[in-house]
Coordinates of C-alpha atoms in Angstrom, one line a residue:
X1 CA -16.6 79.2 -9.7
X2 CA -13.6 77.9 -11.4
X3 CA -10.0 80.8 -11.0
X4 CA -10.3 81.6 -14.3
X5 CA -14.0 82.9 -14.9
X6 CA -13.0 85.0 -10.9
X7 CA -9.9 86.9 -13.3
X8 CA -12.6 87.5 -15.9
X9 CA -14.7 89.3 -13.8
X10 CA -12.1 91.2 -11.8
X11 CA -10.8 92.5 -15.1
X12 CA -14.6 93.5 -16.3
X13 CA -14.9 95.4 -13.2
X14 CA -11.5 97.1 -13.2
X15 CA -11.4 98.3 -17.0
X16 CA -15.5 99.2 -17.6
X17 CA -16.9 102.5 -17.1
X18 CA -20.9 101.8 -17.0
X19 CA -23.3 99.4 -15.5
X20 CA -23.1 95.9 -15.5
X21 CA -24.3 93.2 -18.2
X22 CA -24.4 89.7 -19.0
X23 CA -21.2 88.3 -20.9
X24 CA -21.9 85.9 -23.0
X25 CA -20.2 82.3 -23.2
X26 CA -20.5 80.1 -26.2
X27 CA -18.6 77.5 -24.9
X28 CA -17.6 80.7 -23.8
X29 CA -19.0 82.9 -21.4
X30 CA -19.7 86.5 -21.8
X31 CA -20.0 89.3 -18.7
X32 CA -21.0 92.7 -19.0
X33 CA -19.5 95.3 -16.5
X34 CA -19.2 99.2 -15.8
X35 CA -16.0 100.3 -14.2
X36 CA -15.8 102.0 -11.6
X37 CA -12.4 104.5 -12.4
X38 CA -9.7 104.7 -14.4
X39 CA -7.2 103.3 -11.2
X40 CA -9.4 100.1 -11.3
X41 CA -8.3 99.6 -14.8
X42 CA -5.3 100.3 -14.1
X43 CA -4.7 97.8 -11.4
X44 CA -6.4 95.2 -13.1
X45 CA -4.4 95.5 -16.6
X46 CA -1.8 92.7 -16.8
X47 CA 1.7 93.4 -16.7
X48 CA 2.5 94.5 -20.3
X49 CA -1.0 95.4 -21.3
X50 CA -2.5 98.7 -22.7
X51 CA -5.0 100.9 -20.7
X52 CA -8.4 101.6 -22.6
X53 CA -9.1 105.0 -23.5
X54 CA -12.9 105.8 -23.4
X55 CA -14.6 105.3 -26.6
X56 CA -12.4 103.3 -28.4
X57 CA -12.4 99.3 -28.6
X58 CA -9.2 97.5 -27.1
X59 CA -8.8 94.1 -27.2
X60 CA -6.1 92.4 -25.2
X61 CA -5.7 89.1 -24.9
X62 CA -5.4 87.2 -21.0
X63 CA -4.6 84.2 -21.0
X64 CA -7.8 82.1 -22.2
X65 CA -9.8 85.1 -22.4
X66 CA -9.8 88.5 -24.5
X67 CA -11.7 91.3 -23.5
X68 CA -13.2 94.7 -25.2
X69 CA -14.8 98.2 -24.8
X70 CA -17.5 99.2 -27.6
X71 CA -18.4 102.7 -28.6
X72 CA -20.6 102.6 -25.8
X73 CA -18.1 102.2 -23.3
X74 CA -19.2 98.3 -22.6
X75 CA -17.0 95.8 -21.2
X76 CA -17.5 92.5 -23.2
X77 CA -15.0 89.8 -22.2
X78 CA -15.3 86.2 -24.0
X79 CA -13.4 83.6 -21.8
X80 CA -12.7 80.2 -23.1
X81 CA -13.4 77.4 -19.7
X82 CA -11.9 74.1 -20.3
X83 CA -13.6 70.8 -18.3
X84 CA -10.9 71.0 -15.9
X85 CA -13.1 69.2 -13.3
X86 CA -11.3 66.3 -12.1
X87 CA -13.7 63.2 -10.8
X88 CA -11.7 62.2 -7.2
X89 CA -14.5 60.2 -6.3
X90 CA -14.6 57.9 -9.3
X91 CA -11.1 57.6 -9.5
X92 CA -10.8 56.4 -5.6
X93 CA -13.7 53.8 -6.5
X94 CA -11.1 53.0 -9.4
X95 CA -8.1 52.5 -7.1
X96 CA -10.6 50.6 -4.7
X97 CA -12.2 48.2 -7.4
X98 CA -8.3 48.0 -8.6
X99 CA -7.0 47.1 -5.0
X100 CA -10.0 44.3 -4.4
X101 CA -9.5 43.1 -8.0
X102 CA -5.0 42.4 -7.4
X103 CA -6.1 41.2 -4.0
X104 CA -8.0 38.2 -5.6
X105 CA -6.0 37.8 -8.6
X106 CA -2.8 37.4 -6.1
X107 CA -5.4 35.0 -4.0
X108 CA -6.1 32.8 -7.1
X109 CA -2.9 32.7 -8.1
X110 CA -1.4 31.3 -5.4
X111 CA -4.2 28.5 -5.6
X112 CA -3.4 27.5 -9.0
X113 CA 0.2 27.5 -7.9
X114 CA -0.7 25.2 -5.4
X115 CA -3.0 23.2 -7.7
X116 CA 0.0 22.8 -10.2
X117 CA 1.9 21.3 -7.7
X118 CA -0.7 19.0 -6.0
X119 CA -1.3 17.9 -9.6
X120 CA 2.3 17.5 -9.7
X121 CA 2.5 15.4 -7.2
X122 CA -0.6 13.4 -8.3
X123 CA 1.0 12.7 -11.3
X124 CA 3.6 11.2 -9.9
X125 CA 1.6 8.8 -7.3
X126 CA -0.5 8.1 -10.8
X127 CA 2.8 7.0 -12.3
X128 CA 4.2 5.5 -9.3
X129 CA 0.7 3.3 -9.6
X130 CA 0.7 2.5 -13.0
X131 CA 4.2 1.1 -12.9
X132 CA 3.5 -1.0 -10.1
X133 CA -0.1 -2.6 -11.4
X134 CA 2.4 -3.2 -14.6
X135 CA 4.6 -4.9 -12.4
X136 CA 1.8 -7.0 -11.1
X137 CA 0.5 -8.3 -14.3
X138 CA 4.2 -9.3 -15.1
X139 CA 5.4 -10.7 -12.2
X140 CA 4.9 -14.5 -11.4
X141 CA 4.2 -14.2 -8.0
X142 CA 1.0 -14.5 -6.8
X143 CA -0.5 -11.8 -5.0
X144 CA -2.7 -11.6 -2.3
X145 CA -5.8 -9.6 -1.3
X146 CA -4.1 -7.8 0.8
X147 CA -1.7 -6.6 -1.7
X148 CA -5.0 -5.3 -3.6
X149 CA -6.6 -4.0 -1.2
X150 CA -3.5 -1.5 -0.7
X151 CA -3.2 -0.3 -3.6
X152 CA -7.1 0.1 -4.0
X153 CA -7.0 2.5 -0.7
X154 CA -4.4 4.7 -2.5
X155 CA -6.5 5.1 -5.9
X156 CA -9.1 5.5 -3.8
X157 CA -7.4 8.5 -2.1
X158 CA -6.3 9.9 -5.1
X159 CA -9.8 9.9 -6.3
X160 CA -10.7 12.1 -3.4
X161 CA -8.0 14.5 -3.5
X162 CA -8.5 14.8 -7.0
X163 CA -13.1 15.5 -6.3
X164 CA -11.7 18.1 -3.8
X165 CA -9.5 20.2 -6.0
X166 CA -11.9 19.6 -8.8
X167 CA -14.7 21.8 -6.5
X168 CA -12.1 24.3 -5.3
X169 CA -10.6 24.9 -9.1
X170 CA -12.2 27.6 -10.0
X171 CA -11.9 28.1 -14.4
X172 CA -10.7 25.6 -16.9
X173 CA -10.7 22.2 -15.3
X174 CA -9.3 20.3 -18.4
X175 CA -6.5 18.9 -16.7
X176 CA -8.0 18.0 -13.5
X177 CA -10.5 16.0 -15.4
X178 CA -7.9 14.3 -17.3
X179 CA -6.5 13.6 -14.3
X180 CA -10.1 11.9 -12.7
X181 CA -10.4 10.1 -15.4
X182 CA -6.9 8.9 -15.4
X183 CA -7.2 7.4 -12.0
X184 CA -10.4 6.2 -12.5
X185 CA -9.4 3.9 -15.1
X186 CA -6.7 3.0 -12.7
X187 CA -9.2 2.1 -10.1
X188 CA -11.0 -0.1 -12.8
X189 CA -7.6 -1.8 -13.4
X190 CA -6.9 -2.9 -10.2
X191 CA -9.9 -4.3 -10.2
X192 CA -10.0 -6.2 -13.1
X193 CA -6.2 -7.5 -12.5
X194 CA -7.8 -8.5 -9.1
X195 CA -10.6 -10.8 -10.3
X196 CA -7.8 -11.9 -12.7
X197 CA -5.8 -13.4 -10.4
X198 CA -8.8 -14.6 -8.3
X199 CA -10.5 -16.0 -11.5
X200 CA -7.5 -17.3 -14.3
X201 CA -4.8 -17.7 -11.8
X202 CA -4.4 -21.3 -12.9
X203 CA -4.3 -20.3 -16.9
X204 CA -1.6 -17.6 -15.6
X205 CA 0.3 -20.1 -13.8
X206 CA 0.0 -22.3 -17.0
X207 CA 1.9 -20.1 -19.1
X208 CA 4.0 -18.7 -16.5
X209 CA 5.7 -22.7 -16.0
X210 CA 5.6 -22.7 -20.3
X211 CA 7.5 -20.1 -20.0
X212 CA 9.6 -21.7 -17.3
X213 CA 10.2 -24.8 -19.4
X214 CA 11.2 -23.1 -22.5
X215 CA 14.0 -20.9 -20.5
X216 CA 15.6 -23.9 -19.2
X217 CA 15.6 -25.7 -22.4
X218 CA 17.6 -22.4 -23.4
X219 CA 19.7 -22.4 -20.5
X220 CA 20.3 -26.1 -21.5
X221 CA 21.2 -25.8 -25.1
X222 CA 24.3 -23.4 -23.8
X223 CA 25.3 -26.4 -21.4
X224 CA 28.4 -26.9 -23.4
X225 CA 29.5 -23.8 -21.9
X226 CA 28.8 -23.6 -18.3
X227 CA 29.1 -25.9 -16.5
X228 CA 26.7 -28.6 -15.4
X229 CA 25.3 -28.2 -11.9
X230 CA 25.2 -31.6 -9.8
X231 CA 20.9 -32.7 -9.8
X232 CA 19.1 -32.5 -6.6
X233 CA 18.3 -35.6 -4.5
X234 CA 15.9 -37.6 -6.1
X235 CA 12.2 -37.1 -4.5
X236 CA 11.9 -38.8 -1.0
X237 CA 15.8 -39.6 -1.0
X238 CA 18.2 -38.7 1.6
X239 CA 21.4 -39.1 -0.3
X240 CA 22.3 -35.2 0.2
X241 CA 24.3 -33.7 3.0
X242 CA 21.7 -31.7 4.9
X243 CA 19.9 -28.5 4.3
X244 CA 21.9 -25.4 3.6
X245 CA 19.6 -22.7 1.6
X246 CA 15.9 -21.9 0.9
X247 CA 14.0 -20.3 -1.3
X248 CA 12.3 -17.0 -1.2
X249 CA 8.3 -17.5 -0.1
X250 CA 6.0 -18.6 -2.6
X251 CA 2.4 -17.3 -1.7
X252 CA 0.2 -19.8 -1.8
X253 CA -3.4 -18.4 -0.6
X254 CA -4.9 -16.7 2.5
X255 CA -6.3 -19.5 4.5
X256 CA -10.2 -19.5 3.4
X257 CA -11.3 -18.2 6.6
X258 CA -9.6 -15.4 6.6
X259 CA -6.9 -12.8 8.3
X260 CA -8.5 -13.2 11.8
X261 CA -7.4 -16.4 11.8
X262 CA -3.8 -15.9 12.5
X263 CA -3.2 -19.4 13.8
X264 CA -3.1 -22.8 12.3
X265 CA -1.5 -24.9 9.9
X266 CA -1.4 -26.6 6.8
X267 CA 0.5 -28.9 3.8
X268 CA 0.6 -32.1 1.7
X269 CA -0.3 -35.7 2.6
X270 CA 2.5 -37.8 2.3
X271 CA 2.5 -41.6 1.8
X272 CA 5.5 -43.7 0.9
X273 CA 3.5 -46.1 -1.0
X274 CA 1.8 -43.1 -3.0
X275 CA 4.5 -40.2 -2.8
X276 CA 3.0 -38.6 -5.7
X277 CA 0.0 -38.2 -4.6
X278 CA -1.2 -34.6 -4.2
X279 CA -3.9 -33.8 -1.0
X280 CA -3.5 -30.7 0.4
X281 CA -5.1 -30.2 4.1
X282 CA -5.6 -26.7 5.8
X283 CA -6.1 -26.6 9.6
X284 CA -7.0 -22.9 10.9
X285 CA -7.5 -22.8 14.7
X286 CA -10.5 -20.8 16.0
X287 CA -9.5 -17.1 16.5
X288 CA -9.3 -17.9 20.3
X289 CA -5.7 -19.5 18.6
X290 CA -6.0 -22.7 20.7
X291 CA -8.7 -24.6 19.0
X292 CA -8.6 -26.6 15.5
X293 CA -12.5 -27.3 14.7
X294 CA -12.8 -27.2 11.1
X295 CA -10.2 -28.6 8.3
X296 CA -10.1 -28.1 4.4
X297 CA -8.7 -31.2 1.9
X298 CA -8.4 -30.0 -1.3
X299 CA -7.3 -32.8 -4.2
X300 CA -4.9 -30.6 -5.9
X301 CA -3.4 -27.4 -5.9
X302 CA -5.4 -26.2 -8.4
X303 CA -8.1 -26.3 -6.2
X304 CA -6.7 -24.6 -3.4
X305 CA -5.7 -21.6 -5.2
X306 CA -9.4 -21.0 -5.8
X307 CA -11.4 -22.6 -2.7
X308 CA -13.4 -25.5 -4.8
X309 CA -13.8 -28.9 -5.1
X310 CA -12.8 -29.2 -1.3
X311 CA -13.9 -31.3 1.4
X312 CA -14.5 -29.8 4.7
X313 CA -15.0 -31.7 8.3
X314 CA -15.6 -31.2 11.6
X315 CA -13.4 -32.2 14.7
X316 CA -13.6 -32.0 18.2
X317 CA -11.0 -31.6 21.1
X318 CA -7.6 -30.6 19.0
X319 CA -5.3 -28.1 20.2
X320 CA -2.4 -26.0 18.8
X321 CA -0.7 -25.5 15.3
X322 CA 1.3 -29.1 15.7
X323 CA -0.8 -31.2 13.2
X324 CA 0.6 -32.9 10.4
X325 CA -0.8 -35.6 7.7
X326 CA 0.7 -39.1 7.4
X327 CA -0.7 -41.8 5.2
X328 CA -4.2 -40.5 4.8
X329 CA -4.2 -39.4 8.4
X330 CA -4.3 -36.1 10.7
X331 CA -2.3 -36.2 13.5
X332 CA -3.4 -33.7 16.2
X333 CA -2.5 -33.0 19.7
X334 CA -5.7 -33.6 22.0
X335 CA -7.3 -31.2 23.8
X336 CA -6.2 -29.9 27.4
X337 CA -4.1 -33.1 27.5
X338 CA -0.8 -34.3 26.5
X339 CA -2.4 -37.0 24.1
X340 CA -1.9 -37.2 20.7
X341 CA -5.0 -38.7 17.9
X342 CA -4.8 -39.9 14.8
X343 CA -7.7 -39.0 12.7
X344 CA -8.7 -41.1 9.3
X345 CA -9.5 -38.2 6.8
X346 CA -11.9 -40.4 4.7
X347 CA -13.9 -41.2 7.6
X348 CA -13.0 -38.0 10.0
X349 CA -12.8 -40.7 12.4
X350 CA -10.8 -40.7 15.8
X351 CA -8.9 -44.1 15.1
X352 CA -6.2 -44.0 18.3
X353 CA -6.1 -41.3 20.8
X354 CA -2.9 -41.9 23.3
X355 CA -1.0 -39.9 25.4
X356 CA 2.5 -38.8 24.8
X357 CA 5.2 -40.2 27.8
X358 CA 6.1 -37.4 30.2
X359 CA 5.5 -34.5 27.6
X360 CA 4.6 -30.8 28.8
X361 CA 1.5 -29.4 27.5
X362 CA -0.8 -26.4 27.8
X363 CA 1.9 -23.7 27.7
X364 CA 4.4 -24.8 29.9
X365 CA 7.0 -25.2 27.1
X366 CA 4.9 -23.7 23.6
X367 CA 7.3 -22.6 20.8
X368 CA 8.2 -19.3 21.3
X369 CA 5.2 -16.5 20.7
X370 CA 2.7 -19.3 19.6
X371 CA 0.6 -21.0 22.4
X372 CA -1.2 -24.4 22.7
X373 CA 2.0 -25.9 21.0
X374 CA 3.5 -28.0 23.3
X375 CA 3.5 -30.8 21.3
X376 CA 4.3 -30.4 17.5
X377 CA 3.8 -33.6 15.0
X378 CA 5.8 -33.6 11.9
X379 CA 7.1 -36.2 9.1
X380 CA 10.0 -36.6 7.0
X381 CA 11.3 -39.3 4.8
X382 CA 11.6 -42.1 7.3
X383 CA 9.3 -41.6 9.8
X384 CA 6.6 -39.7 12.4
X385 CA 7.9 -37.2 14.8
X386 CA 7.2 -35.5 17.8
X387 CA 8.8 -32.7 19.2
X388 CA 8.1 -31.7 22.4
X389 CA 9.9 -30.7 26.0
X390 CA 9.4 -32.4 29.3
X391 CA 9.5 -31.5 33.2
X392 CA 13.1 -33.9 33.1
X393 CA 14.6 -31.9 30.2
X394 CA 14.3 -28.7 31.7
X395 CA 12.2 -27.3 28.7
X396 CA 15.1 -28.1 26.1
X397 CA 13.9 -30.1 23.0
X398 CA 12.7 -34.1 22.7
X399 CA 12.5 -35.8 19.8
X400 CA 10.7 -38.8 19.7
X401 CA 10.5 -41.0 16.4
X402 CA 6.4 -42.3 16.6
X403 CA 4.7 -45.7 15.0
X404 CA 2.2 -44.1 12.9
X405 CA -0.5 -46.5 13.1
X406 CA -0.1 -47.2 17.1
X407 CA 1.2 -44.2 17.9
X408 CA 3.8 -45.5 20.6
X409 CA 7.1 -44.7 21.2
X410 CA 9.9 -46.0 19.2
X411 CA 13.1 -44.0 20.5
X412 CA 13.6 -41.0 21.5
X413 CA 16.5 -38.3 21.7
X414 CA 17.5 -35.4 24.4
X415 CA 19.0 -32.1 23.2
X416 CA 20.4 -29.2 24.2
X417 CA 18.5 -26.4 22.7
X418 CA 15.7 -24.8 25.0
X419 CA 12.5 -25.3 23.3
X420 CA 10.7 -22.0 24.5
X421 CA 13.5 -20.0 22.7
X422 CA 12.5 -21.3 19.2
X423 CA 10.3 -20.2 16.7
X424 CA 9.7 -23.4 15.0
X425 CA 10.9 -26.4 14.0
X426 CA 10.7 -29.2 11.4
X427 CA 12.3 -33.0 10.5
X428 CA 14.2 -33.5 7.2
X429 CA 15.9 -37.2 7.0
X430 CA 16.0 -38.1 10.8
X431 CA 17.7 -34.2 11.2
X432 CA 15.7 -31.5 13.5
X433 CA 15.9 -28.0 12.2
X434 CA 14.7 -25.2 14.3
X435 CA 14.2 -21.4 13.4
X436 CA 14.0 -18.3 15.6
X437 CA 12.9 -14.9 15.2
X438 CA 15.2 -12.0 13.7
X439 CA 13.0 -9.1 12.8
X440 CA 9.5 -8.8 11.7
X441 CA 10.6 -9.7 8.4
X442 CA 12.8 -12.3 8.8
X443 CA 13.4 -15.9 10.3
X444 CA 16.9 -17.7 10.8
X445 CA 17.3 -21.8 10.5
X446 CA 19.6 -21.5 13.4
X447 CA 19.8 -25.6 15.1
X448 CA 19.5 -28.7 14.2
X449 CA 20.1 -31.6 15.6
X450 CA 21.1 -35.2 13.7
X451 CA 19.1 -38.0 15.4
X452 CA 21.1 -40.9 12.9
X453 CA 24.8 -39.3 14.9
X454 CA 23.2 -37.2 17.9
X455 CA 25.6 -34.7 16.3
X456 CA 24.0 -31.1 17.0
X457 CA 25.2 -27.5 16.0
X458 CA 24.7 -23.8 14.4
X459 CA 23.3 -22.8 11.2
X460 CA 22.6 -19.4 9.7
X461 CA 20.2 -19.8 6.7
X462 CA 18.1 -16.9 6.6
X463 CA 14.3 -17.4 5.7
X464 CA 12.0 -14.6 4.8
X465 CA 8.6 -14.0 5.3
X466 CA 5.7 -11.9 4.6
X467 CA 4.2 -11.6 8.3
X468 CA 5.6 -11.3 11.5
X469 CA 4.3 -14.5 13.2
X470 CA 5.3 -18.2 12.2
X471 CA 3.0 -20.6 13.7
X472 CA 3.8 -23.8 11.9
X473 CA 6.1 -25.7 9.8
X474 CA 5.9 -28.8 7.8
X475 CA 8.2 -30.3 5.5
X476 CA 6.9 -32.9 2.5
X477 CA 9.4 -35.6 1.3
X478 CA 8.3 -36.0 -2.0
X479 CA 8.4 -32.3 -3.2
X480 CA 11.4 -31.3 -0.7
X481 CA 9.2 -28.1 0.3
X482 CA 8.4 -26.2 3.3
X483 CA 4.8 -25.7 4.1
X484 CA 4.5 -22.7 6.4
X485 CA 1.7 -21.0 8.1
X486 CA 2.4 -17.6 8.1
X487 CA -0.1 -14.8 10.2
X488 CA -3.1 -16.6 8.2
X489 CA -1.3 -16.6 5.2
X490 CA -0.6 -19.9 3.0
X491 CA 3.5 -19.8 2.4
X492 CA 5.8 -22.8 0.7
X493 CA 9.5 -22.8 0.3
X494 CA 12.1 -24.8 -1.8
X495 CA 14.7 -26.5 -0.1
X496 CA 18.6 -26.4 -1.0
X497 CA 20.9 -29.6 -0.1
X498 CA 24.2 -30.3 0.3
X499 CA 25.4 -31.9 -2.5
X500 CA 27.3 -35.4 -1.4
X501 CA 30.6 -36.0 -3.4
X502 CA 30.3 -38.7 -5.7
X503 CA 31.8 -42.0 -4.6
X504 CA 34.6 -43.6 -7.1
X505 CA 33.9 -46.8 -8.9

């Protein structure tokens, strides 16, 4: 019973003089009283009010209520009850449901917070991707699997980070599809600019020397202007005053066996009678890195770059990353032995097998971090070389100039330079040139040694690389290149000579 209807009733009780009845309540309710005395009236009148005399109708107005006496001496009150009920119990439920429902919001929108940043960042990576797939299909290098296959494992990483916050994302998921889409396409685009450089890599190549061609024809025209650099030595000349640069690496292929097999070696036939004749031979050893049982000849370079048209033999009992080709031969150091063979590459035929005076083998003075290289075979302009170490030099370097069809000894040199410390080595115009290690990265020409004036000394020409490991070097007279085995990987190099002053008439 609401305080209101309680004042009602006191005040029926304190002002009526008969029995009780009902009041009546119309939106109202309406009591009937009697009062009891005229003191009950009296005490119940509001401050201000008027006593009722009996037999006469008052009406005084309380607040929401009025009340009255009728000639009968009945107490009617009409009192007006607002709703005033207040509903705690759905109003808590509100503040719960309220509390819950902030609690999520807050929840979800940290997440997309977090998703607009992730996508941020993906957008970025996306980018980052795009500009260097665009830098692929530009540039006139050649890349490798391996280059793809990087690249592929970061789209495909994308991809999954963009599946996962695709299922978490709970609403519009407009953007996030844009974005799978996005790198899905990218994924389809490295793929495509992969089997384009498997595929067309010779049309590429094609255009890419056009465009060569037509630069230095530009460059010529403006000859009147700068001036003229002196030619290089003619092909298979030695009229030059040594080696003093190189080129950045050119990459040729991964040897067709693969990246296990880290060892090995490879390059271009060279004949004086035929200098322009193009046979390329590649020599991976077994993944045991001693053992050379299978070679490649491929008739041009064409072929090479795409694994056809090649002839593949089998030989027996060769050792090491030494070989070299001479005059339609392979030269190979023999098994377990300090014997070299000569091996007829139209016939795959042993021809001579003879050992090597006094030379080291099996380890006991191996280039340094490649084994089974004891004895490494090489060719230049004028001649074929062996450079090796023996128990009388103490390990440091001997050259020996070689008849190529007998295989003996025609003279041989002594230097100074521990072969063990070197990386590698190679012959240009009777002059050694040896390399050593100076980061992962990076290889030095550091020695040579001048078998027409046993002159030796220093250089410092640095020579990049794309793996850590060098296990063989050959040069080619005709072409003036270096033809390098790098970690599996088919690398060649341009030469730089020393210009000789021209002599007066």
């Amino acid at each position: 019973m609401s305080y209101s209807l309680l004042l009602v009733l006191l005040f029926c009780l304190g002002t009526a003089s008969r029995g009780l009845t009902a009041l009546d309540f119309t939106h109202s309710l309406e009591v009937t009283t009697t009062p009891t005395s005229s003191q009950a009236t009296a005490a119940w009148l509001p401050s201000g009010g008027t006593s009722w005399a009996e037999g006469g109708t008052v009406s005084q107005p309380l607040s929401n209520f009025t009340g009255s006496v009728d000639s009968h001496g009945i107490c009617q009150c009409s009192v007006s009850l607002p709703d005033t009920t207040f509903p705690a119990d759905r109003v808590e439920r509100l503040e719960f449901t309220a509390h819950i429902l902030s609690q999520k919001f807050e929840r979800e929108f940290s997440k997309v917070k977090e998703y607009v940043q992730l996508i941020s960042v993906y957008e970025k990576k996306l980018l980052n991707l795009t500009v260097r797939v665009e830098v692929m299909e530009k540039d006139s290098i050649s890349y490798t699997e391996l280059d793809f296959e990087l690249i592929k494992l970061e789209v495909k990483e994308m991809h999954k980070l963009v599946i996962q916050l695709k299922e978490n994302f709970v609403g519009s998921t407009d953007i996030i599809d844009m974005l799978e889409v996005e790198i899905r396409n990218m994924t389809l685009l490295v793929e495509k600019l992969e089997t384009l450089d498997q595929n067309n890599v010779l049309s590429i190549r094609r255009q890419i020397l056009a465009l060569k061609t037509k630069l230095k024809e530009c460059e010529d025209s403006k000859s009147g202007l700068v001036p003229a650099m002196p030619p290089p030595p003619a092909p298979g000349s030695c009229s030059h005053g040594g080696v003093v640069n190189i080129s950045a690496p050119s990459v040729i292929q991964l040897n067709w066996l693969g990246f296990s097999y880290k060892y090995g070696a490879w390059g271009r036939d060279y004949s004086p009678q035929h200098p322009e004749r193009t046979l390329y031979w590649v020599a991976p050893l077994n993944t045991n890195a001693r053992t050379l049982e299978y070679y490649r000849l491929y008739d041009s370079m064409d072929n090479l770059l795409i694994y056809s048209h090649f002839r593949q033999s089998r030989i027996q009992y060769a050792q090491g990353g030494g070989t070299v080709a001479f005059n339609n031969n392979l030269y190979v150091s023999w098994y377990n032995v300090g014997n070299i063979a000569k091996i007829n590459l139209t016939t795959n035929v042993v021809d001579v097998n003879r050992p090597l005076p006094q030379a080291a083998y099996n380890n006991r003075f191996s280039y340094a971090n490649v084994n089974w290289q004891d004895i490494d075979l090489a060719v230049d302009e004028q001649a074929l070389w062996a450079i090796y170490a023996t128990e009388a030099s103490t390990g440091n370097i001997v050259i020996s100039k070689l008849n190529d069809t007998t295989l003996e000894v025609m003279s041989t040199w002594v230097t100074k330079q521990y072969k063990p410390s070197v990386s590698n080595a190679f012959m240009v115009c009777g002059v050694l040139y040896a390399t050593r290690t100076l980061n992962t990265r990076t290889e030095e020409i550091f020695y040579y040694y001048d078998t027409n004036t046993e002159r030796e000394g220093n250089l410092a020409i640095t020579m990049r690389k794309i793996q850590e490991g060098i296990q063989s070097i050959n040069y080619h007279p005709f072409d003036q290149k270096l033809y390098v085995y790098n970690d599996g990987y088919l690398l060649n190099y341009d030469l730089v000579f020393l210009q000789k002053p021209s002599q007066p008439v």
